[in-house]
Amino acid sequence: MIALTPYIGLVAGFLTSAAAIPQVIKTYRTKHARDLSMWQLVMLDVGMLLWLIYGWQIGDRPLIWANTFSIACYTGLIAMKLSYARRGRD
């Protein structure tokens, strides 16, 4: 029997990570992030960082890959929110 657990983790990680892509694209295209909550973005980033550390400690590759990608997306959103706010677009 094939162990499905790693595949379930990969699919789950892909879907939850890919969910950030439309928001990153929309924010980049519109050049404003006023509707995004900074608290939510920061809390997600910190939570995903903790999941990444946990994944690293237990050697769970899907957890590591998914959280690394998600951290990059949400850190990018935080950077855009700060940048656009400084330019008066937020």
C-alpha positions as a printed Julia matrix, in Angstrom:
90×3 Matrix{Float64}:
  0.0    0.0     0.0
  1.23   3.46   -0.89
  1.68   5.87    2.0
 -0.51   8.84    1.11
  0.53  11.07    3.99
  3.41  12.82    2.16
  1.19  13.44   -0.87
 -1.61  14.84    1.26
  0.94  17.16    2.85
  2.25  18.26   -0.55
 -1.22  18.98   -1.94
 -2.29  20.8     1.24
  0.9   22.83    1.24
  0.53  23.68   -2.44
 -3.08  24.82   -2.07
 -2.54  26.92    1.04
  0.6   28.47   -0.39
 -0.93  29.14   -3.8
 -3.85  30.9    -2.1
 -1.52  33.87   -1.46
 -0.61  34.34   -5.12
 -3.81  36.14   -6.28
 -3.46  38.69   -3.45
  0.2   39.31   -4.24
 -0.61  39.83   -7.93
 -3.6   42.1    -7.23
 -1.65  44.21   -4.74
  1.27  44.56   -7.15
 -1.0   45.5   -10.07
 -3.16  48.02   -8.21
 -0.2   49.44   -6.25
 -2.25  49.75   -3.07
 -2.78  47.56   -0.04
 -5.06  49.69    2.1
 -7.61  46.9     2.45
 -5.04  44.48    3.84
 -4.67  44.26    7.59
 -1.06  44.64    8.66
 -1.81  42.67   11.84
 -3.14  39.74    9.85
 -0.13  39.75    7.52
  2.35  39.9    10.39
  0.54  37.24   12.41
  0.43  34.92    9.38
  4.13  35.49    8.68
  5.13  34.78   12.29
  2.86  31.72   12.46
  4.3   30.35    9.22
  7.82  31.01   10.48
  7.04  28.9    13.54
  5.59  26.15   11.31
  8.77  26.33    9.21
 10.95  25.92   12.29
  8.77  23.02   13.44
  8.94  21.41   10.0
 12.7   21.78    9.99
 12.98  20.16   13.41
 10.94  17.12   12.39
 12.33  16.98    8.84
  8.95  17.39    7.11
  9.74  18.57    3.57
  6.18  19.5     2.53
  5.86  21.64    5.65
  9.21  23.29    4.97
  8.5   23.99    1.28
  4.97  25.26    1.8
  5.88  27.6     4.62
  9.01  28.91    2.9
  6.94  29.88   -0.14
  4.12  31.34    1.95
  6.54  33.38    4.05
  7.98  34.84    0.86
  4.49  35.79   -0.4
  3.3   37.36    2.83
  6.6   39.13    3.47
  6.23  40.56   -0.04
  2.72  41.76    0.82
  4.02  43.4     4.0
  6.77  45.12    2.0
  4.26  46.35   -0.59
  1.88  47.6     2.1
  4.68  49.57    3.77
  6.04  50.86    0.47
  2.68  51.97   -0.91
  1.75  53.59    2.41
  4.94  55.68    2.27
  4.06  56.81   -1.24
  0.62  57.93   -0.12
 -1.2   55.26   -2.11
 -2.53  53.54    0.96
